[in-house]
């Protein structure tokens, strides 16, 4: 199983933006993304830092031209990992625990690399090398995805039109919301979730349990989440002087 980390990928050297990141434009169906102020979304981050930082760390992997894909996603991911470890020491999994794991859910198939996990928050890298799509799932959590490369199409419940999102856009999936989702080949993103994280596992693992029966992937997924929980427990007890 391939692994990802600063030791395996070439880092990007420019420093990321600091402070509150601006909102992000949202593209409409079959048209270039609208960079006007309306319709922008703000992205939260670990509570210890505040809102806007997911995009701040993603910016080095996004090209200035919104009509094209972002920079090489592996370079962008490497930079993101390095900077997150500087900003949140002790909360990002070490290189030896970073692993790309398949995800089968809602009829779609992608791959994730978990960076941080607790009972209430998670951060991961996600994407797909092929065209894929299906049901988003409903969660007791809010999910924010900032696109590094490729395109993402979303069809919201109760509407008759879909929307396309481009590099630099952030997709907000509210708790309890369901949508139809579609990724183009080569779409990669940074994902942040906040809420009751264990509740998301039922959807994330359902296809693996009852369709693909890929129990090795099931093991990899649960192992990654367990390592994230143990890392957070260690960080918590270290603050108590234990």
PDB file of C-alpha atoms in Angstrom:
ATOM      1  CA  UNK A   1       0.000   0.000   0.000  1.00  0.00           C
ATOM      2  CA  UNK A   2       1.593   3.323  -1.005  1.00  0.00           C
ATOM      3  CA  UNK A   3       2.293   5.797   1.748  1.00  0.00           C
ATOM      4  CA  UNK A   4       2.502   9.554   1.708  1.00  0.00           C
ATOM      5  CA  UNK A   5       4.588  11.958   3.715  1.00  0.00           C
ATOM      6  CA  UNK A   6       7.219  14.663   3.561  1.00  0.00           C
ATOM      7  CA  UNK A   7       9.905  12.018   3.321  1.00  0.00           C
ATOM      8  CA  UNK A   8       8.318  10.471   0.255  1.00  0.00           C
ATOM      9  CA  UNK A   9       7.207  13.574  -1.627  1.00  0.00           C
ATOM     10  CA  UNK A  10       9.090  16.702  -2.680  1.00  0.00           C
ATOM     11  CA  UNK A  11       7.971  19.660  -0.516  1.00  0.00           C
ATOM     12  CA  UNK A  12       6.997  23.052  -1.882  1.00  0.00           C
ATOM     13  CA  UNK A  13       9.088  25.741  -0.214  1.00  0.00           C
ATOM     14  CA  UNK A  14       7.047  28.986  -0.252  1.00  0.00           C
ATOM     15  CA  UNK A  15       5.388  29.733   3.089  1.00  0.00           C
ATOM     16  CA  UNK A  16       1.584  29.434   3.250  1.00  0.00           C
ATOM     17  CA  UNK A  17      -0.680  32.423   3.803  1.00  0.00           C
ATOM     18  CA  UNK A  18      -1.311  33.331   7.416  1.00  0.00           C
ATOM     19  CA  UNK A  19      -4.301  34.655   9.277  1.00  0.00           C
ATOM     20  CA  UNK A  20      -7.926  34.431   8.238  1.00  0.00           C
ATOM     21  CA  UNK A  21      -8.280  33.106   4.705  1.00  0.00           C
ATOM     22  CA  UNK A  22     -10.804  34.827   2.448  1.00  0.00           C
ATOM     23  CA  UNK A  23     -13.973  33.116   1.295  1.00  0.00           C
ATOM     24  CA  UNK A  24     -13.932  31.003  -1.817  1.00  0.00           C
ATOM     25  CA  UNK A  25     -15.825  31.429  -5.072  1.00  0.00           C
ATOM     26  CA  UNK A  26     -18.174  28.748  -6.325  1.00  0.00           C
ATOM     27  CA  UNK A  27     -18.515  27.724  -9.951  1.00  0.00           C
ATOM     28  CA  UNK A  28     -21.834  27.147 -11.655  1.00  0.00           C
ATOM     29  CA  UNK A  29     -22.775  24.253 -13.878  1.00  0.00           C
ATOM     30  CA  UNK A  30     -20.877  24.137 -17.177  1.00  0.00           C
ATOM     31  CA  UNK A  31     -19.287  27.559 -16.651  1.00  0.00           C
ATOM     32  CA  UNK A  32     -15.997  28.906 -15.258  1.00  0.00           C
ATOM     33  CA  UNK A  33     -16.046  29.463 -11.498  1.00  0.00           C
ATOM     34  CA  UNK A  34     -17.460  32.774 -10.323  1.00  0.00           C
ATOM     35  CA  UNK A  35     -14.926  34.610  -8.187  1.00  0.00           C
ATOM     36  CA  UNK A  36     -17.357  37.301  -7.077  1.00  0.00           C
ATOM     37  CA  UNK A  37     -17.996  37.722  -3.378  1.00  0.00           C
ATOM     38  CA  UNK A  38     -21.455  36.191  -3.259  1.00  0.00           C
ATOM     39  CA  UNK A  39     -21.813  32.492  -2.628  1.00  0.00           C
ATOM     40  CA  UNK A  40     -18.430  32.200  -0.929  1.00  0.00           C
ATOM     41  CA  UNK A  41     -17.842  29.708   1.829  1.00  0.00           C
ATOM     42  CA  UNK A  42     -15.511  29.901   4.779  1.00  0.00           C
ATOM     43  CA  UNK A  43     -13.584  26.855   5.907  1.00  0.00           C
ATOM     44  CA  UNK A  44     -13.028  25.936   9.555  1.00  0.00           C
ATOM     45  CA  UNK A  45     -10.033  24.140  10.960  1.00  0.00           C
ATOM     46  CA  UNK A  46      -9.015  22.488  14.192  1.00  0.00           C
ATOM     47  CA  UNK A  47     -10.642  24.500  16.968  1.00  0.00           C
ATOM     48  CA  UNK A  48      -7.218  25.381  18.328  1.00  0.00           C
ATOM     49  CA  UNK A  49      -6.610  27.580  15.257  1.00  0.00           C
ATOM     50  CA  UNK A  50      -9.968  28.964  14.141  1.00  0.00           C
ATOM     51  CA  UNK A  51     -11.639  29.360  10.748  1.00  0.00           C
ATOM     52  CA  UNK A  52     -10.082  29.628   7.317  1.00  0.00           C
ATOM     53  CA  UNK A  53      -6.892  27.601   7.655  1.00  0.00           C
ATOM     54  CA  UNK A  54      -7.756  24.575   5.499  1.00  0.00           C
ATOM     55  CA  UNK A  55      -7.725  26.838   2.460  1.00  0.00           C
ATOM     56  CA  UNK A  56      -4.616  28.621   3.746  1.00  0.00           C
ATOM     57  CA  UNK A  57      -2.666  25.371   3.721  1.00  0.00           C
ATOM     58  CA  UNK A  58      -4.236  24.338   0.393  1.00  0.00           C
ATOM     59  CA  UNK A  59      -3.336  27.529  -1.490  1.00  0.00           C
ATOM     60  CA  UNK A  60       0.229  26.416  -2.388  1.00  0.00           C
ATOM     61  CA  UNK A  61      -1.327  23.601  -4.452  1.00  0.00           C
ATOM     62  CA  UNK A  62      -3.769  25.785  -6.379  1.00  0.00           C
ATOM     63  CA  UNK A  63      -2.843  27.570  -9.600  1.00  0.00           C
ATOM     64  CA  UNK A  64      -3.809  31.190 -10.150  1.00  0.00           C
ATOM     65  CA  UNK A  65      -5.782  30.263 -13.262  1.00  0.00           C
ATOM     66  CA  UNK A  66      -9.123  28.902 -11.945  1.00  0.00           C
ATOM     67  CA  UNK A  67      -9.895  27.260 -15.261  1.00  0.00           C
ATOM     68  CA  UNK A  68      -7.061  24.763 -14.986  1.00  0.00           C
ATOM     69  CA  UNK A  69      -6.230  22.001 -12.561  1.00  0.00           C
ATOM     70  CA  UNK A  70      -4.024  22.762  -9.567  1.00  0.00           C
ATOM     71  CA  UNK A  71      -0.343  22.078  -9.189  1.00  0.00           C
ATOM     72  CA  UNK A  72       0.832  18.491  -8.812  1.00  0.00           C
ATOM     73  CA  UNK A  73      -1.285  17.148  -5.970  1.00  0.00           C
ATOM     74  CA  UNK A  74       1.528  15.115  -4.422  1.00  0.00           C
ATOM     75  CA  UNK A  75       3.692  18.230  -4.094  1.00  0.00           C
ATOM     76  CA  UNK A  76       0.770  20.131  -2.614  1.00  0.00           C
ATOM     77  CA  UNK A  77      -0.013  17.337  -0.155  1.00  0.00           C
ATOM     78  CA  UNK A  78       3.611  17.172   0.952  1.00  0.00           C
ATOM     79  CA  UNK A  79       3.607  20.900   1.666  1.00  0.00           C
ATOM     80  CA  UNK A  80       0.337  20.666   3.556  1.00  0.00           C
ATOM     81  CA  UNK A  81       1.642  17.868   5.785  1.00  0.00           C
ATOM     82  CA  UNK A  82       4.843  19.758   6.596  1.00  0.00           C
ATOM     83  CA  UNK A  83       3.019  22.971   7.473  1.00  0.00           C
ATOM     84  CA  UNK A  84       0.348  21.258   9.551  1.00  0.00           C
ATOM     85  CA  UNK A  85       2.990  19.557  11.652  1.00  0.00           C
ATOM     86  CA  UNK A  86       4.626  22.922  12.278  1.00  0.00           C
ATOM     87  CA  UNK A  87       1.319  24.501  13.249  1.00  0.00           C
ATOM     88  CA  UNK A  88      -0.121  21.572  15.221  1.00  0.00           C
ATOM     89  CA  UNK A  89       2.784  19.540  16.649  1.00  0.00           C
ATOM     90  CA  UNK A  90       1.668  16.278  18.185  1.00  0.00           C
ATOM     91  CA  UNK A  91      -1.689  16.235  16.377  1.00  0.00           C
ATOM     92  CA  UNK A  92      -0.698  15.026  12.884  1.00  0.00           C
ATOM     93  CA  UNK A  93       0.140  11.364  12.347  1.00  0.00           C
ATOM     94  CA  UNK A  94       3.836  10.606  11.704  1.00  0.00           C
ATOM     95  CA  UNK A  95       5.104   9.510   8.288  1.00  0.00           C
ATOM     96  CA  UNK A  96       5.118   5.826   9.182  1.00  0.00           C
ATOM     97  CA  UNK A  97       1.377   5.966   9.941  1.00  0.00           C
ATOM     98  CA  UNK A  98       0.332   7.824   6.770  1.00  0.00           C
ATOM     99  CA  UNK A  99      -1.248   5.433   4.297  1.00  0.00           C
ATOM    100  CA  UNK A 100      -3.460   5.795   1.237  1.00  0.00           C
ATOM    101  CA  UNK A 101      -6.521   3.598   1.772  1.00  0.00           C
ATOM    102  CA  UNK A 102      -9.363   2.879  -0.658  1.00  0.00           C
ATOM    103  CA  UNK A 103     -12.840   4.132   0.274  1.00  0.00           C
ATOM    104  CA  UNK A 104     -15.977   2.530  -1.196  1.00  0.00           C
ATOM    105  CA  UNK A 105     -19.185   4.285  -0.162  1.00  0.00           C
ATOM    106  CA  UNK A 106     -22.460   5.356  -1.728  1.00  0.00           C
ATOM    107  CA  UNK A 107     -21.517   3.742  -5.033  1.00  0.00           C
ATOM    108  CA  UNK A 108     -18.309   5.755  -5.505  1.00  0.00           C
ATOM    109  CA  UNK A 109     -14.675   4.791  -4.983  1.00  0.00           C
ATOM    110  CA  UNK A 110     -11.818   7.018  -3.884  1.00  0.00           C
ATOM    111  CA  UNK A 111      -8.714   6.977  -1.730  1.00  0.00           C
ATOM    112  CA  UNK A 112      -7.925   8.763   1.529  1.00  0.00           C
ATOM    113  CA  UNK A 113      -4.897   9.476   3.680  1.00  0.00           C
ATOM    114  CA  UNK A 114      -5.828  10.290   7.282  1.00  0.00           C
ATOM    115  CA  UNK A 115      -3.748  13.038   8.912  1.00  0.00           C
ATOM    116  CA  UNK A 116      -5.645  13.772  12.123  1.00  0.00           C
ATOM    117  CA  UNK A 117      -8.565  12.120  13.915  1.00  0.00           C
ATOM    118  CA  UNK A 118     -10.409  12.456  17.194  1.00  0.00           C
ATOM    119  CA  UNK A 119     -13.972  11.820  18.365  1.00  0.00           C
ATOM    120  CA  UNK A 120     -15.065  15.259  17.143  1.00  0.00           C
ATOM    121  CA  UNK A 121     -12.728  16.236  14.266  1.00  0.00           C
ATOM    122  CA  UNK A 122     -10.699  14.764  11.438  1.00  0.00           C
ATOM    123  CA  UNK A 123      -8.429  15.966   8.642  1.00  0.00           C
ATOM    124  CA  UNK A 124      -7.568  13.870   5.612  1.00  0.00           C
ATOM    125  CA  UNK A 125      -6.388  14.010   2.020  1.00  0.00           C
ATOM    126  CA  UNK A 126      -8.870  12.575  -0.460  1.00  0.00           C
ATOM    127  CA  UNK A 127      -9.236  12.039  -4.170  1.00  0.00           C
ATOM    128  CA  UNK A 128      -9.632   9.710  -7.100  1.00  0.00           C
ATOM    129  CA  UNK A 129      -7.591   8.772 -10.159  1.00  0.00           C
ATOM    130  CA  UNK A 130     -10.728   7.789 -12.120  1.00  0.00           C
ATOM    131  CA  UNK A 131     -14.165   9.283 -12.750  1.00  0.00           C
ATOM    132  CA  UNK A 132     -16.515   8.250  -9.958  1.00  0.00           C
ATOM    133  CA  UNK A 133     -19.732   9.361  -8.285  1.00  0.00           C
ATOM    134  CA  UNK A 134     -22.712   8.389  -6.170  1.00  0.00           C
ATOM    135  CA  UNK A 135     -24.461   9.314  -2.907  1.00  0.00           C
ATOM    136  CA  UNK A 136     -22.777  11.659  -0.433  1.00  0.00           C
ATOM    137  CA  UNK A 137     -24.233  10.092   2.690  1.00  0.00           C
ATOM    138  CA  UNK A 138     -25.874  11.877   5.620  1.00  0.00           C
ATOM    139  CA  UNK A 139     -23.748  12.584   8.673  1.00  0.00           C
ATOM    140  CA  UNK A 140     -23.885  13.960  12.185  1.00  0.00           C
ATOM    141  CA  UNK A 141     -20.974  16.122  11.144  1.00  0.00           C
ATOM    142  CA  UNK A 142     -20.108  19.098   8.940  1.00  0.00           C
ATOM    143  CA  UNK A 143     -17.613  18.359   6.164  1.00  0.00           C
ATOM    144  CA  UNK A 144     -15.496  20.886   4.257  1.00  0.00           C
ATOM    145  CA  UNK A 145     -13.517  19.961   1.125  1.00  0.00           C
ATOM    146  CA  UNK A 146     -11.043  22.350  -0.521  1.00  0.00           C
ATOM    147  CA  UNK A 147     -10.144  21.262  -4.052  1.00  0.00           C
ATOM    148  CA  UNK A 148      -6.463  21.068  -5.000  1.00  0.00           C
ATOM    149  CA  UNK A 149      -6.911  19.742  -8.547  1.00  0.00           C
ATOM    150  CA  UNK A 150      -9.635  18.447 -10.831  1.00  0.00           C
ATOM    151  CA  UNK A 151     -13.373  19.182 -10.638  1.00  0.00           C
ATOM    152  CA  UNK A 152     -16.212  18.161  -8.358  1.00  0.00           C
ATOM    153  CA  UNK A 153     -19.913  18.191  -9.262  1.00  0.00           C
ATOM    154  CA  UNK A 154     -22.647  18.338  -6.624  1.00  0.00           C
ATOM    155  CA  UNK A 155     -26.409  17.922  -7.043  1.00  0.00           C
ATOM    156  CA  UNK A 156     -28.219  19.031  -3.898  1.00  0.00           C
ATOM    157  CA  UNK A 157     -31.399  17.427  -2.645  1.00  0.00           C
ATOM    158  CA  UNK A 158     -34.524  19.366  -3.628  1.00  0.00           C
ATOM    159  CA  UNK A 159     -32.931  21.052  -6.658  1.00  0.00           C
ATOM    160  CA  UNK A 160     -32.984  20.310 -10.391  1.00  0.00           C
ATOM    161  CA  UNK A 161     -29.505  21.600 -11.260  1.00  0.00           C
ATOM    162  CA  UNK A 162     -25.993  20.597 -10.294  1.00  0.00           C
ATOM    163  CA  UNK A 163     -22.982  22.810  -9.607  1.00  0.00           C
ATOM    164  CA  UNK A 164     -19.340  22.306 -10.557  1.00  0.00           C
ATOM    165  CA  UNK A 165     -16.488  23.250  -8.225  1.00  0.00           C
ATOM    166  CA  UNK A 166     -12.896  23.965  -9.253  1.00  0.00           C
ATOM    167  CA  UNK A 167      -9.422  24.228  -7.647  1.00  0.00           C
ATOM    168  CA  UNK A 168      -9.638  26.781  -4.850  1.00  0.00           C
ATOM    169  CA  UNK A 169     -13.332  26.178  -4.179  1.00  0.00           C
ATOM    170  CA  UNK A 170     -14.564  24.790  -0.874  1.00  0.00           C
ATOM    171  CA  UNK A 171     -17.563  22.460  -0.806  1.00  0.00           C
ATOM    172  CA  UNK A 172     -19.595  22.617   2.408  1.00  0.00           C
ATOM    173  CA  UNK A 173     -21.614  19.525   3.368  1.00  0.00           C
ATOM    174  CA  UNK A 174     -23.851  20.411   6.302  1.00  0.00           C
ATOM    175  CA  UNK A 175     -24.822  17.915   8.992  1.00  0.00           C
ATOM    176  CA  UNK A 176     -27.892  15.943   7.906  1.00  0.00           C
ATOM    177  CA  UNK A 177     -27.538  17.001   4.261  1.00  0.00           C
ATOM    178  CA  UNK A 178     -27.549  14.542   1.348  1.00  0.00           C
ATOM    179  CA  UNK A 179     -26.365  15.206  -2.207  1.00  0.00           C
ATOM    180  CA  UNK A 180     -25.372  13.408  -5.370  1.00  0.00           C
ATOM    181  CA  UNK A 181     -21.624  13.743  -5.896  1.00  0.00           C
ATOM    182  CA  UNK A 182     -19.259  13.235  -8.834  1.00  0.00           C
ATOM    183  CA  UNK A 183     -15.482  13.571  -9.085  1.00  0.00           C
ATOM    184  CA  UNK A 184     -13.575  13.814 -12.362  1.00  0.00           C
ATOM    185  CA  UNK A 185     -10.415  11.729 -12.747  1.00  0.00           C
ATOM    186  CA  UNK A 186      -7.487  13.438 -11.057  1.00  0.00           C
ATOM    187  CA  UNK A 187      -9.533  15.319  -8.463  1.00  0.00           C
ATOM    188  CA  UNK A 188      -7.727  15.721  -5.134  1.00  0.00           C
ATOM    189  CA  UNK A 189      -8.741  17.697  -2.066  1.00  0.00           C
ATOM    190  CA  UNK A 190      -8.136  18.446   1.594  1.00  0.00           C
ATOM    191  CA  UNK A 191     -11.052  17.441   3.820  1.00  0.00           C
ATOM    192  CA  UNK A 192     -11.957  18.622   7.313  1.00  0.00           C
ATOM    193  CA  UNK A 193     -14.847  17.159   9.313  1.00  0.00           C
ATOM    194  CA  UNK A 194     -16.316  18.335  12.598  1.00  0.00           C
ATOM    195  CA  UNK A 195     -19.062  16.638  14.611  1.00  0.00           C
ATOM    196  CA  UNK A 196     -19.613  13.106  15.904  1.00  0.00           C
ATOM    197  CA  UNK A 197     -16.903  11.487  13.793  1.00  0.00           C
ATOM    198  CA  UNK A 198     -17.641   7.817  14.677  1.00  0.00           C
ATOM    199  CA  UNK A 199     -21.091   8.266  13.099  1.00  0.00           C
ATOM    200  CA  UNK A 200     -19.457   8.803   9.693  1.00  0.00           C
ATOM    201  CA  UNK A 201     -17.829   5.373   9.753  1.00  0.00           C
ATOM    202  CA  UNK A 202     -21.108   3.494   9.197  1.00  0.00           C
ATOM    203  CA  UNK A 203     -21.538   5.042   5.740  1.00  0.00           C
ATOM    204  CA  UNK A 204     -17.823   4.996   4.937  1.00  0.00           C
ATOM    205  CA  UNK A 205     -17.558   1.270   5.630  1.00  0.00           C
ATOM    206  CA  UNK A 206     -20.980  -0.008   4.499  1.00  0.00           C
ATOM    207  CA  UNK A 207     -19.964  -0.813   0.898  1.00  0.00           C
ATOM    208  CA  UNK A 208     -16.763  -2.419   2.135  1.00  0.00           C
ATOM    209  CA  UNK A 209     -18.700  -4.677   4.503  1.00  0.00           C
ATOM    210  CA  UNK A 210     -21.695  -5.595   2.365  1.00  0.00           C
ATOM    211  CA  UNK A 211     -20.525  -5.126  -1.243  1.00  0.00           C
ATOM    212  CA  UNK A 212     -16.798  -5.364  -1.920  1.00  0.00           C
ATOM    213  CA  UNK A 213     -16.099  -7.397   1.241  1.00  0.00           C
ATOM    214  CA  UNK A 214     -12.578  -6.021   1.125  1.00  0.00           C
ATOM    215  CA  UNK A 215     -11.724  -6.751   4.735  1.00  0.00           C
ATOM    216  CA  UNK A 216      -8.091  -5.750   4.287  1.00  0.00           C
ATOM    217  CA  UNK A 217      -9.245  -2.216   3.434  1.00  0.00           C
ATOM    218  CA  UNK A 218     -11.593  -2.375   6.430  1.00  0.00           C
ATOM    219  CA  UNK A 219      -8.632  -3.232   8.649  1.00  0.00           C
ATOM    220  CA  UNK A 220      -6.509  -0.423   7.173  1.00  0.00           C
ATOM    221  CA  UNK A 221      -9.300   2.109   7.759  1.00  0.00           C
ATOM    222  CA  UNK A 222      -9.966   1.137  11.367  1.00  0.00           C
ATOM    223  CA  UNK A 223      -6.250   0.954  12.097  1.00  0.00           C
ATOM    224  CA  UNK A 224      -5.677   4.486  10.776  1.00  0.00           C
ATOM    225  CA  UNK A 225      -8.549   5.899  12.834  1.00  0.00           C
ATOM    226  CA  UNK A 226      -7.378   4.060  15.947  1.00  0.00           C
ATOM    227  CA  UNK A 227      -3.878   5.479  15.527  1.00  0.00           C
ATOM    228  CA  UNK A 228      -5.372   8.953  15.247  1.00  0.00           C
ATOM    229  CA  UNK A 229      -7.343   8.466  18.458  1.00  0.00           C
ATOM    230  CA  UNK A 230      -4.298   7.161  20.303  1.00  0.00           C
ATOM    231  CA  UNK A 231      -2.234  10.130  19.132  1.00  0.00           C
ATOM    232  CA  UNK A 232      -4.887  12.542  20.416  1.00  0.00           C
ATOM    233  CA  UNK A 233      -5.106  10.677  23.721  1.00  0.00           C
ATOM    234  CA  UNK A 234      -1.338  10.925  24.076  1.00  0.00           C
ATOM    235  CA  UNK A 235      -1.432  14.665  23.322  1.00  0.00           C
ATOM    236  CA  UNK A 236      -4.220  15.168  25.858  1.00  0.00           C
ATOM    237  CA  UNK A 237      -2.470  13.338  28.683  1.00  0.00           C
ATOM    238  CA  UNK A 238       0.795  15.116  27.923  1.00  0.00           C
ATOM    239  CA  UNK A 239      -0.942  18.420  28.677  1.00  0.00           C
ATOM    240  CA  UNK A 240      -1.835  17.001  32.095  1.00  0.00           C
ATOM    241  CA  UNK A 241       1.780  16.127  32.760  1.00  0.00           C
ATOM    242  CA  UNK A 242       1.093  12.383  32.650  1.00  0.00           C
TER     243      UNK A 242
END
